[in-house]
């Protein structure tokens, strides 16, 4: 299940980049969320209808989580639009790194030596990768910088979302919680959708949009199932590898010079940086912090 999640997220960024050939960022994100919401709504109406109660009486923290995931999805999409799928996948790793740091501060934990080393390795990796991408994007540096700001915002909003999710999934089932956040996010992002783009569209773009929605449901569903079967540290270690899978796929497609997606050149600095980021994030999120006080 964890490997399935990693594979879904590895191809997700590439699918989002392809969808930009037909739709704008706002339309893609909104359709992805509304389709994902519809799939869960139909499934729960047929089975587990009592889970729909969360839509009638949504917890305020669930609504806030939905708002944060809306910004996360939109910011990540804008980052892909203005930079590259590989760049977005690497920089979004700031999300689990930020979550680990916030958790350490919030719960007054002492980070382990592995976590400190992991953070330093990850930060070094981000530096190498950013340096490489600046060199290959010099002719469109302003757009590249704006895209990276969107990704940083997406990472920060995901860290806040993860904190709320950690608490709410003690009361609600993970997919029940997902139903609420998809509904809230789709509602908030409705103004970003351009419905005129959805007219006279051929069959294949709609298949791609449906794939992106199904990808979302499967990835988070598989993640929830994985967390019930193996330790969270093992799950984190597996899914943290997904940026390298994206990078490998895009490197191959770039070398093959395919015509259906733009190439994404990555130099030796970027490859080293990406590897350091993944190793650093794995060390940080799988390290077991020591508590300074009992949790209430």
PDB file of C-alpha atoms in Angstrom:
ATOM      1  CA  UNK A   1       0.000   0.000   0.000  1.00  0.00           C
ATOM      2  CA  UNK A   2       2.839   2.380   0.793  1.00  0.00           C
ATOM      3  CA  UNK A   3       4.547   1.536  -2.507  1.00  0.00           C
ATOM      4  CA  UNK A   4       1.258   2.147  -4.331  1.00  0.00           C
ATOM      5  CA  UNK A   5       1.024   5.580  -2.692  1.00  0.00           C
ATOM      6  CA  UNK A   6       4.592   6.392  -3.757  1.00  0.00           C
ATOM      7  CA  UNK A   7       3.885   5.322  -7.349  1.00  0.00           C
ATOM      8  CA  UNK A   8       0.669   7.378  -7.486  1.00  0.00           C
ATOM      9  CA  UNK A   9       2.433  10.498  -6.244  1.00  0.00           C
ATOM     10  CA  UNK A  10       5.408   9.898  -8.547  1.00  0.00           C
ATOM     11  CA  UNK A  11       3.272  10.045 -11.706  1.00  0.00           C
ATOM     12  CA  UNK A  12       0.844  12.654 -10.353  1.00  0.00           C
ATOM     13  CA  UNK A  13       3.079  15.662 -11.044  1.00  0.00           C
ATOM     14  CA  UNK A  14       3.718  14.441 -14.599  1.00  0.00           C
ATOM     15  CA  UNK A  15      -0.017  13.998 -15.185  1.00  0.00           C
ATOM     16  CA  UNK A  16      -0.679  17.504 -13.856  1.00  0.00           C
ATOM     17  CA  UNK A  17       1.938  18.939 -16.217  1.00  0.00           C
ATOM     18  CA  UNK A  18       0.269  17.172 -19.156  1.00  0.00           C
ATOM     19  CA  UNK A  19      -3.165  18.483 -18.163  1.00  0.00           C
ATOM     20  CA  UNK A  20      -1.850  22.047 -18.495  1.00  0.00           C
ATOM     21  CA  UNK A  21      -1.845  21.542 -22.272  1.00  0.00           C
ATOM     22  CA  UNK A  22      -5.647  21.736 -22.155  1.00  0.00           C
ATOM     23  CA  UNK A  23      -6.747  23.366 -18.895  1.00  0.00           C
ATOM     24  CA  UNK A  24      -5.597  26.161 -16.577  1.00  0.00           C
ATOM     25  CA  UNK A  25      -4.229  25.430 -13.107  1.00  0.00           C
ATOM     26  CA  UNK A  26      -7.437  26.470 -11.346  1.00  0.00           C
ATOM     27  CA  UNK A  27      -9.609  24.292 -13.567  1.00  0.00           C
ATOM     28  CA  UNK A  28      -7.358  21.256 -13.121  1.00  0.00           C
ATOM     29  CA  UNK A  29      -7.279  21.485  -9.341  1.00  0.00           C
ATOM     30  CA  UNK A  30     -11.013  22.127  -9.042  1.00  0.00           C
ATOM     31  CA  UNK A  31     -11.932  19.220 -11.335  1.00  0.00           C
ATOM     32  CA  UNK A  32      -9.503  16.952  -9.542  1.00  0.00           C
ATOM     33  CA  UNK A  33     -11.107  17.762  -6.176  1.00  0.00           C
ATOM     34  CA  UNK A  34     -14.735  17.691  -7.312  1.00  0.00           C
ATOM     35  CA  UNK A  35     -14.248  14.347  -9.070  1.00  0.00           C
ATOM     36  CA  UNK A  36     -12.490  12.908  -5.996  1.00  0.00           C
ATOM     37  CA  UNK A  37     -15.327  14.191  -3.787  1.00  0.00           C
ATOM     38  CA  UNK A  38     -17.941  12.704  -6.127  1.00  0.00           C
ATOM     39  CA  UNK A  39     -16.227   9.300  -6.116  1.00  0.00           C
ATOM     40  CA  UNK A  40     -16.206   9.166  -2.323  1.00  0.00           C
ATOM     41  CA  UNK A  41     -19.749  10.526  -2.088  1.00  0.00           C
ATOM     42  CA  UNK A  42     -21.079   7.787  -4.367  1.00  0.00           C
ATOM     43  CA  UNK A  43     -19.098   5.104  -2.523  1.00  0.00           C
ATOM     44  CA  UNK A  44     -20.323   6.210   0.913  1.00  0.00           C
ATOM     45  CA  UNK A  45     -23.922   6.636  -0.269  1.00  0.00           C
ATOM     46  CA  UNK A  46     -23.839   3.024  -1.411  1.00  0.00           C
ATOM     47  CA  UNK A  47     -21.975   1.806   1.659  1.00  0.00           C
ATOM     48  CA  UNK A  48     -21.257   3.453   5.028  1.00  0.00           C
ATOM     49  CA  UNK A  49     -23.906   6.132   4.572  1.00  0.00           C
ATOM     50  CA  UNK A  50     -23.446   7.202   8.193  1.00  0.00           C
ATOM     51  CA  UNK A  51     -20.029   8.608   7.223  1.00  0.00           C
ATOM     52  CA  UNK A  52     -21.859  11.364   5.318  1.00  0.00           C
ATOM     53  CA  UNK A  53     -22.841  12.867   8.672  1.00  0.00           C
ATOM     54  CA  UNK A  54     -19.540  14.763   8.673  1.00  0.00           C
ATOM     55  CA  UNK A  55     -20.901  16.916   5.825  1.00  0.00           C
ATOM     56  CA  UNK A  56     -23.970  17.912   7.841  1.00  0.00           C
ATOM     57  CA  UNK A  57     -22.039  18.781  10.965  1.00  0.00           C
ATOM     58  CA  UNK A  58     -18.463  19.505   9.881  1.00  0.00           C
ATOM     59  CA  UNK A  59     -15.945  20.180  12.668  1.00  0.00           C
ATOM     60  CA  UNK A  60     -14.401  23.636  12.366  1.00  0.00           C
ATOM     61  CA  UNK A  61     -10.914  22.141  12.339  1.00  0.00           C
ATOM     62  CA  UNK A  62     -11.973  19.957   9.427  1.00  0.00           C
ATOM     63  CA  UNK A  63     -13.128  23.040   7.517  1.00  0.00           C
ATOM     64  CA  UNK A  64      -9.798  24.730   8.271  1.00  0.00           C
ATOM     65  CA  UNK A  65      -7.969  21.596   7.086  1.00  0.00           C
ATOM     66  CA  UNK A  66      -9.983  21.752   3.863  1.00  0.00           C
ATOM     67  CA  UNK A  67      -8.966  25.391   3.353  1.00  0.00           C
ATOM     68  CA  UNK A  68      -5.309  24.516   3.890  1.00  0.00           C
ATOM     69  CA  UNK A  69      -5.420  21.574   1.486  1.00  0.00           C
ATOM     70  CA  UNK A  70      -7.109  23.829  -1.085  1.00  0.00           C
ATOM     71  CA  UNK A  71      -4.143  26.192  -0.950  1.00  0.00           C
ATOM     72  CA  UNK A  72      -1.763  23.239  -0.987  1.00  0.00           C
ATOM     73  CA  UNK A  73      -3.290  21.752  -4.147  1.00  0.00           C
ATOM     74  CA  UNK A  74      -3.499  25.107  -5.929  1.00  0.00           C
ATOM     75  CA  UNK A  75      -0.013  26.223  -4.876  1.00  0.00           C
ATOM     76  CA  UNK A  76       1.542  22.936  -5.975  1.00  0.00           C
ATOM     77  CA  UNK A  77      -0.291  23.165  -9.302  1.00  0.00           C
ATOM     78  CA  UNK A  78       0.918  26.734  -9.909  1.00  0.00           C
ATOM     79  CA  UNK A  79       4.424  25.586  -9.022  1.00  0.00           C
ATOM     80  CA  UNK A  80       4.237  22.861 -11.654  1.00  0.00           C
ATOM     81  CA  UNK A  81       2.865  25.357 -14.187  1.00  0.00           C
ATOM     82  CA  UNK A  82       5.643  27.918 -13.619  1.00  0.00           C
ATOM     83  CA  UNK A  83       8.554  25.500 -13.052  1.00  0.00           C
ATOM     84  CA  UNK A  84       8.714  21.773 -13.769  1.00  0.00           C
ATOM     85  CA  UNK A  85       7.228  18.563 -12.390  1.00  0.00           C
ATOM     86  CA  UNK A  86      10.637  17.450 -11.089  1.00  0.00           C
ATOM     87  CA  UNK A  87      11.325  20.784  -9.416  1.00  0.00           C
ATOM     88  CA  UNK A  88       7.909  20.805  -7.747  1.00  0.00           C
ATOM     89  CA  UNK A  89       8.313  17.227  -6.498  1.00  0.00           C
ATOM     90  CA  UNK A  90      11.660  17.983  -4.871  1.00  0.00           C
ATOM     91  CA  UNK A  91      10.728  21.320  -3.286  1.00  0.00           C
ATOM     92  CA  UNK A  92       7.405  20.016  -1.937  1.00  0.00           C
ATOM     93  CA  UNK A  93       9.518  17.759   0.301  1.00  0.00           C
ATOM     94  CA  UNK A  94       9.752  20.848   2.493  1.00  0.00           C
ATOM     95  CA  UNK A  95       6.233  19.865   3.597  1.00  0.00           C
ATOM     96  CA  UNK A  96       7.127  16.716   5.628  1.00  0.00           C
ATOM     97  CA  UNK A  97      10.337  18.416   6.771  1.00  0.00           C
ATOM     98  CA  UNK A  98       8.367  21.424   8.049  1.00  0.00           C
ATOM     99  CA  UNK A  99       5.823  19.120   9.684  1.00  0.00           C
ATOM    100  CA  UNK A 100       8.597  17.318  11.563  1.00  0.00           C
ATOM    101  CA  UNK A 101      10.125  20.608  12.757  1.00  0.00           C
ATOM    102  CA  UNK A 102       6.739  22.045  13.809  1.00  0.00           C
ATOM    103  CA  UNK A 103       5.905  18.829  15.678  1.00  0.00           C
ATOM    104  CA  UNK A 104       9.219  19.005  17.550  1.00  0.00           C
ATOM    105  CA  UNK A 105       8.531  22.612  18.561  1.00  0.00           C
ATOM    106  CA  UNK A 106       4.825  22.140  19.308  1.00  0.00           C
ATOM    107  CA  UNK A 107       5.281  19.048  21.475  1.00  0.00           C
ATOM    108  CA  UNK A 108       8.551  20.277  23.012  1.00  0.00           C
ATOM    109  CA  UNK A 109      10.522  17.318  21.803  1.00  0.00           C
ATOM    110  CA  UNK A 110      14.274  16.919  21.709  1.00  0.00           C
ATOM    111  CA  UNK A 111      15.256  16.013  18.133  1.00  0.00           C
ATOM    112  CA  UNK A 112      17.467  12.960  17.847  1.00  0.00           C
ATOM    113  CA  UNK A 113      20.919  13.105  16.326  1.00  0.00           C
ATOM    114  CA  UNK A 114      19.553  11.399  13.197  1.00  0.00           C
ATOM    115  CA  UNK A 115      16.888  14.088  12.852  1.00  0.00           C
ATOM    116  CA  UNK A 116      19.400  16.924  13.157  1.00  0.00           C
ATOM    117  CA  UNK A 117      21.691  15.270  10.621  1.00  0.00           C
ATOM    118  CA  UNK A 118      18.692  14.617   8.372  1.00  0.00           C
ATOM    119  CA  UNK A 119      17.630  18.275   8.440  1.00  0.00           C
ATOM    120  CA  UNK A 120      21.147  19.431   7.575  1.00  0.00           C
ATOM    121  CA  UNK A 121      21.414  16.902   4.741  1.00  0.00           C
ATOM    122  CA  UNK A 122      18.000  17.917   3.376  1.00  0.00           C
ATOM    123  CA  UNK A 123      18.816  21.636   3.515  1.00  0.00           C
ATOM    124  CA  UNK A 124      22.096  20.971   1.707  1.00  0.00           C
ATOM    125  CA  UNK A 125      20.191  18.988  -0.905  1.00  0.00           C
ATOM    126  CA  UNK A 126      17.661  21.783  -1.399  1.00  0.00           C
ATOM    127  CA  UNK A 127      20.565  24.185  -1.928  1.00  0.00           C
ATOM    128  CA  UNK A 128      22.205  21.978  -4.555  1.00  0.00           C
ATOM    129  CA  UNK A 129      18.946  21.336  -6.393  1.00  0.00           C
ATOM    130  CA  UNK A 130      17.906  24.999  -6.333  1.00  0.00           C
ATOM    131  CA  UNK A 131      21.328  26.024  -7.652  1.00  0.00           C
ATOM    132  CA  UNK A 132      21.017  23.541 -10.513  1.00  0.00           C
ATOM    133  CA  UNK A 133      17.491  24.598 -11.450  1.00  0.00           C
ATOM    134  CA  UNK A 134      18.418  28.282 -11.411  1.00  0.00           C
ATOM    135  CA  UNK A 135      21.157  27.570 -13.958  1.00  0.00           C
ATOM    136  CA  UNK A 136      18.874  25.654 -16.327  1.00  0.00           C
ATOM    137  CA  UNK A 137      16.030  28.190 -15.907  1.00  0.00           C
ATOM    138  CA  UNK A 138      18.097  31.370 -16.244  1.00  0.00           C
ATOM    139  CA  UNK A 139      16.128  32.627 -19.271  1.00  0.00           C
ATOM    140  CA  UNK A 140      12.863  32.516 -17.278  1.00  0.00           C
ATOM    141  CA  UNK A 141      14.199  33.147 -13.796  1.00  0.00           C
ATOM    142  CA  UNK A 142      11.376  35.441 -12.647  1.00  0.00           C
ATOM    143  CA  UNK A 143       8.700  32.877 -13.508  1.00  0.00           C
ATOM    144  CA  UNK A 144      10.812  30.158 -11.895  1.00  0.00           C
ATOM    145  CA  UNK A 145      11.126  32.154  -8.650  1.00  0.00           C
ATOM    146  CA  UNK A 146       7.386  32.871  -8.490  1.00  0.00           C
ATOM    147  CA  UNK A 147       6.641  29.194  -9.064  1.00  0.00           C
ATOM    148  CA  UNK A 148       8.945  28.230  -6.222  1.00  0.00           C
ATOM    149  CA  UNK A 149       7.170  30.683  -3.905  1.00  0.00           C
ATOM    150  CA  UNK A 150       3.886  28.949  -4.726  1.00  0.00           C
ATOM    151  CA  UNK A 151       5.470  25.581  -3.881  1.00  0.00           C
ATOM    152  CA  UNK A 152       6.839  26.924  -0.578  1.00  0.00           C
ATOM    153  CA  UNK A 153       3.347  28.148   0.298  1.00  0.00           C
ATOM    154  CA  UNK A 154       1.920  24.755  -0.640  1.00  0.00           C
ATOM    155  CA  UNK A 155       4.458  23.020   1.610  1.00  0.00           C
ATOM    156  CA  UNK A 156       3.657  25.298   4.554  1.00  0.00           C
ATOM    157  CA  UNK A 157      -0.096  24.801   4.159  1.00  0.00           C
ATOM    158  CA  UNK A 158       0.370  21.018   4.004  1.00  0.00           C
ATOM    159  CA  UNK A 159       2.298  21.065   7.293  1.00  0.00           C
ATOM    160  CA  UNK A 160      -0.625  22.872   8.944  1.00  0.00           C
ATOM    161  CA  UNK A 161      -3.079  20.460   7.335  1.00  0.00           C
ATOM    162  CA  UNK A 162      -1.103  17.447   8.585  1.00  0.00           C
ATOM    163  CA  UNK A 163      -1.242  18.734  12.174  1.00  0.00           C
ATOM    164  CA  UNK A 164      -5.029  19.057  11.972  1.00  0.00           C
ATOM    165  CA  UNK A 165      -5.347  15.682  10.247  1.00  0.00           C
ATOM    166  CA  UNK A 166      -3.320  14.022  12.995  1.00  0.00           C
ATOM    167  CA  UNK A 167      -5.877  15.145  15.573  1.00  0.00           C
ATOM    168  CA  UNK A 168      -9.077  14.699  13.552  1.00  0.00           C
ATOM    169  CA  UNK A 169      -8.337  11.151  12.406  1.00  0.00           C
ATOM    170  CA  UNK A 170      -8.542  10.144  16.063  1.00  0.00           C
ATOM    171  CA  UNK A 171     -12.278  10.871  15.802  1.00  0.00           C
ATOM    172  CA  UNK A 172     -13.071  10.335  12.117  1.00  0.00           C
ATOM    173  CA  UNK A 173     -12.075   7.650   9.648  1.00  0.00           C
ATOM    174  CA  UNK A 174      -9.368   8.812   7.205  1.00  0.00           C
ATOM    175  CA  UNK A 175     -11.580   8.539   4.092  1.00  0.00           C
ATOM    176  CA  UNK A 176     -14.474  10.180   5.931  1.00  0.00           C
ATOM    177  CA  UNK A 177     -12.128  13.051   6.754  1.00  0.00           C
ATOM    178  CA  UNK A 178     -11.011  13.151   3.101  1.00  0.00           C
ATOM    179  CA  UNK A 179     -14.649  13.493   1.995  1.00  0.00           C
ATOM    180  CA  UNK A 180     -14.966  16.688   4.036  1.00  0.00           C
ATOM    181  CA  UNK A 181     -11.696  18.270   2.942  1.00  0.00           C
ATOM    182  CA  UNK A 182     -12.403  17.532  -0.735  1.00  0.00           C
ATOM    183  CA  UNK A 183     -15.819  19.202  -0.390  1.00  0.00           C
ATOM    184  CA  UNK A 184     -14.432  22.287   1.363  1.00  0.00           C
ATOM    185  CA  UNK A 185     -11.478  22.617  -1.001  1.00  0.00           C
ATOM    186  CA  UNK A 186     -13.634  22.207  -4.127  1.00  0.00           C
ATOM    187  CA  UNK A 187     -16.030  24.866  -2.856  1.00  0.00           C
ATOM    188  CA  UNK A 188     -13.241  27.334  -2.076  1.00  0.00           C
ATOM    189  CA  UNK A 189     -11.486  26.756  -5.411  1.00  0.00           C
ATOM    190  CA  UNK A 190     -14.656  27.065  -7.493  1.00  0.00           C
ATOM    191  CA  UNK A 191     -13.823  30.706  -8.469  1.00  0.00           C
ATOM    192  CA  UNK A 192     -10.484  29.552  -9.921  1.00  0.00           C
ATOM    193  CA  UNK A 193     -12.128  27.189 -12.428  1.00  0.00           C
ATOM    194  CA  UNK A 194     -12.670  28.405 -15.992  1.00  0.00           C
ATOM    195  CA  UNK A 195     -15.709  26.536 -17.275  1.00  0.00           C
ATOM    196  CA  UNK A 196     -15.315  27.771 -20.837  1.00  0.00           C
ATOM    197  CA  UNK A 197     -12.158  25.611 -21.038  1.00  0.00           C
ATOM    198  CA  UNK A 198     -14.259  22.526 -20.420  1.00  0.00           C
ATOM    199  CA  UNK A 199     -16.329  22.961 -23.571  1.00  0.00           C
ATOM    200  CA  UNK A 200     -15.510  21.128 -26.802  1.00  0.00           C
ATOM    201  CA  UNK A 201     -12.693  19.184 -25.152  1.00  0.00           C
ATOM    202  CA  UNK A 202     -11.689  15.880 -26.716  1.00  0.00           C
ATOM    203  CA  UNK A 203     -11.955  12.547 -24.944  1.00  0.00           C
ATOM    204  CA  UNK A 204      -8.316  12.061 -23.852  1.00  0.00           C
ATOM    205  CA  UNK A 205      -8.012  15.210 -21.675  1.00  0.00           C
ATOM    206  CA  UNK A 206     -11.086  14.103 -19.738  1.00  0.00           C
ATOM    207  CA  UNK A 207      -9.548  10.654 -19.240  1.00  0.00           C
ATOM    208  CA  UNK A 208      -6.448  12.373 -17.863  1.00  0.00           C
ATOM    209  CA  UNK A 209      -8.501  14.507 -15.459  1.00  0.00           C
ATOM    210  CA  UNK A 210     -10.387  11.419 -14.268  1.00  0.00           C
ATOM    211  CA  UNK A 211      -7.051   9.638 -13.789  1.00  0.00           C
ATOM    212  CA  UNK A 212      -5.806  12.555 -11.640  1.00  0.00           C
ATOM    213  CA  UNK A 213      -8.930  12.353  -9.473  1.00  0.00           C
ATOM    214  CA  UNK A 214      -8.736   8.559  -9.105  1.00  0.00           C
ATOM    215  CA  UNK A 215      -5.015   8.911  -8.383  1.00  0.00           C
ATOM    216  CA  UNK A 216      -5.872  11.227  -5.487  1.00  0.00           C
ATOM    217  CA  UNK A 217      -8.418   8.833  -3.971  1.00  0.00           C
ATOM    218  CA  UNK A 218      -6.223   5.745  -4.407  1.00  0.00           C
ATOM    219  CA  UNK A 219      -3.072   7.419  -3.062  1.00  0.00           C
ATOM    220  CA  UNK A 220      -4.660   8.667   0.157  1.00  0.00           C
ATOM    221  CA  UNK A 221      -6.714   5.509   0.579  1.00  0.00           C
ATOM    222  CA  UNK A 222      -3.639   3.310   0.181  1.00  0.00           C
ATOM    223  CA  UNK A 223      -1.717   5.565   2.560  1.00  0.00           C
ATOM    224  CA  UNK A 224      -4.399   5.148   5.225  1.00  0.00           C
ATOM    225  CA  UNK A 225      -4.363   1.372   4.765  1.00  0.00           C
ATOM    226  CA  UNK A 226      -0.562   1.268   4.944  1.00  0.00           C
ATOM    227  CA  UNK A 227      -0.567   3.184   8.227  1.00  0.00           C
ATOM    228  CA  UNK A 228      -2.870   0.562   9.780  1.00  0.00           C
ATOM    229  CA  UNK A 229      -0.506  -2.277   8.863  1.00  0.00           C
ATOM    230  CA  UNK A 230       3.080  -1.068   9.342  1.00  0.00           C
ATOM    231  CA  UNK A 231       4.756   1.641  11.450  1.00  0.00           C
ATOM    232  CA  UNK A 232       4.398   5.219  10.224  1.00  0.00           C
ATOM    233  CA  UNK A 233       8.187   5.528  10.026  1.00  0.00           C
ATOM    234  CA  UNK A 234       8.307   2.683   7.476  1.00  0.00           C
ATOM    235  CA  UNK A 235       5.514   4.267   5.440  1.00  0.00           C
ATOM    236  CA  UNK A 236       7.274   7.653   5.475  1.00  0.00           C
ATOM    237  CA  UNK A 237      10.518   6.081   4.315  1.00  0.00           C
ATOM    238  CA  UNK A 238       8.813   4.407   1.335  1.00  0.00           C
ATOM    239  CA  UNK A 239       6.741   7.362   0.128  1.00  0.00           C
ATOM    240  CA  UNK A 240       9.655   9.788   0.550  1.00  0.00           C
ATOM    241  CA  UNK A 241      11.268   8.078  -2.443  1.00  0.00           C
ATOM    242  CA  UNK A 242       8.505   9.232  -4.839  1.00  0.00           C
ATOM    243  CA  UNK A 243      10.348  12.432  -5.986  1.00  0.00           C
ATOM    244  CA  UNK A 244      13.231  10.272  -7.217  1.00  0.00           C
ATOM    245  CA  UNK A 245      10.765   8.198  -9.241  1.00  0.00           C
ATOM    246  CA  UNK A 246       9.363  11.370 -10.831  1.00  0.00           C
ATOM    247  CA  UNK A 247      12.883  12.611 -11.533  1.00  0.00           C
ATOM    248  CA  UNK A 248      13.868   9.279 -13.085  1.00  0.00           C
ATOM    249  CA  UNK A 249      10.782   9.184 -15.335  1.00  0.00           C
ATOM    250  CA  UNK A 250      11.237  12.784 -16.491  1.00  0.00           C
ATOM    251  CA  UNK A 251      14.971  12.286 -17.080  1.00  0.00           C
ATOM    252  CA  UNK A 252      14.183   9.296 -19.275  1.00  0.00           C
ATOM    253  CA  UNK A 253      11.473  11.174 -21.202  1.00  0.00           C
ATOM    254  CA  UNK A 254      13.800  14.160 -21.662  1.00  0.00           C
ATOM    255  CA  UNK A 255      16.543  11.952 -23.078  1.00  0.00           C
ATOM    256  CA  UNK A 256      14.023  10.246 -25.373  1.00  0.00           C
ATOM    257  CA  UNK A 257      12.984  13.718 -26.570  1.00  0.00           C
ATOM    258  CA  UNK A 258       9.279  12.835 -26.610  1.00  0.00           C
ATOM    259  CA  UNK A 259       6.975  15.396 -28.175  1.00  0.00           C
ATOM    260  CA  UNK A 260       4.036  15.192 -25.765  1.00  0.00           C
ATOM    261  CA  UNK A 261       5.786  16.760 -22.754  1.00  0.00           C
ATOM    262  CA  UNK A 262       8.509  19.369 -22.427  1.00  0.00           C
ATOM    263  CA  UNK A 263      11.929  18.148 -21.353  1.00  0.00           C
ATOM    264  CA  UNK A 264      13.137  18.896 -17.831  1.00  0.00           C
ATOM    265  CA  UNK A 265      16.949  19.042 -17.832  1.00  0.00           C
ATOM    266  CA  UNK A 266      18.598  18.288 -14.497  1.00  0.00           C
ATOM    267  CA  UNK A 267      22.354  18.559 -14.085  1.00  0.00           C
ATOM    268  CA  UNK A 268      24.683  16.715 -11.742  1.00  0.00           C
ATOM    269  CA  UNK A 269      24.088  19.289  -8.995  1.00  0.00           C
ATOM    270  CA  UNK A 270      20.359  18.676  -9.219  1.00  0.00           C
ATOM    271  CA  UNK A 271      20.704  14.896  -9.115  1.00  0.00           C
ATOM    272  CA  UNK A 272      22.982  15.061  -6.063  1.00  0.00           C
ATOM    273  CA  UNK A 273      20.640  17.582  -4.447  1.00  0.00           C
ATOM    274  CA  UNK A 274      17.557  15.440  -5.058  1.00  0.00           C
ATOM    275  CA  UNK A 275      19.220  12.394  -3.508  1.00  0.00           C
ATOM    276  CA  UNK A 276      20.348  14.421  -0.477  1.00  0.00           C
ATOM    277  CA  UNK A 277      16.835  15.853  -0.032  1.00  0.00           C
ATOM    278  CA  UNK A 278      15.228  12.410  -0.010  1.00  0.00           C
ATOM    279  CA  UNK A 279      17.842  10.927   2.357  1.00  0.00           C
ATOM    280  CA  UNK A 280      17.563  13.948   4.659  1.00  0.00           C
ATOM    281  CA  UNK A 281      13.778  13.856   4.754  1.00  0.00           C
ATOM    282  CA  UNK A 282      13.793  10.110   5.478  1.00  0.00           C
ATOM    283  CA  UNK A 283      16.190  10.602   8.406  1.00  0.00           C
ATOM    284  CA  UNK A 284      14.123  13.497   9.738  1.00  0.00           C
ATOM    285  CA  UNK A 285      10.651  11.958   9.547  1.00  0.00           C
ATOM    286  CA  UNK A 286      11.686   8.476  10.697  1.00  0.00           C
ATOM    287  CA  UNK A 287      13.791   9.609  13.654  1.00  0.00           C
ATOM    288  CA  UNK A 288      12.176   9.043  17.033  1.00  0.00           C
ATOM    289  CA  UNK A 289      12.308  12.231  19.132  1.00  0.00           C
ATOM    290  CA  UNK A 290      12.738  12.190  22.902  1.00  0.00           C
ATOM    291  CA  UNK A 291      10.007  13.939  24.857  1.00  0.00           C
ATOM    292  CA  UNK A 292      10.765  16.620  27.449  1.00  0.00           C
ATOM    293  CA  UNK A 293       7.322  16.224  29.015  1.00  0.00           C
ATOM    294  CA  UNK A 294       4.340  13.911  28.870  1.00  0.00           C
ATOM    295  CA  UNK A 295       1.816  14.691  26.198  1.00  0.00           C
ATOM    296  CA  UNK A 296      -1.558  15.666  27.615  1.00  0.00           C
TER     297      UNK A 296
END
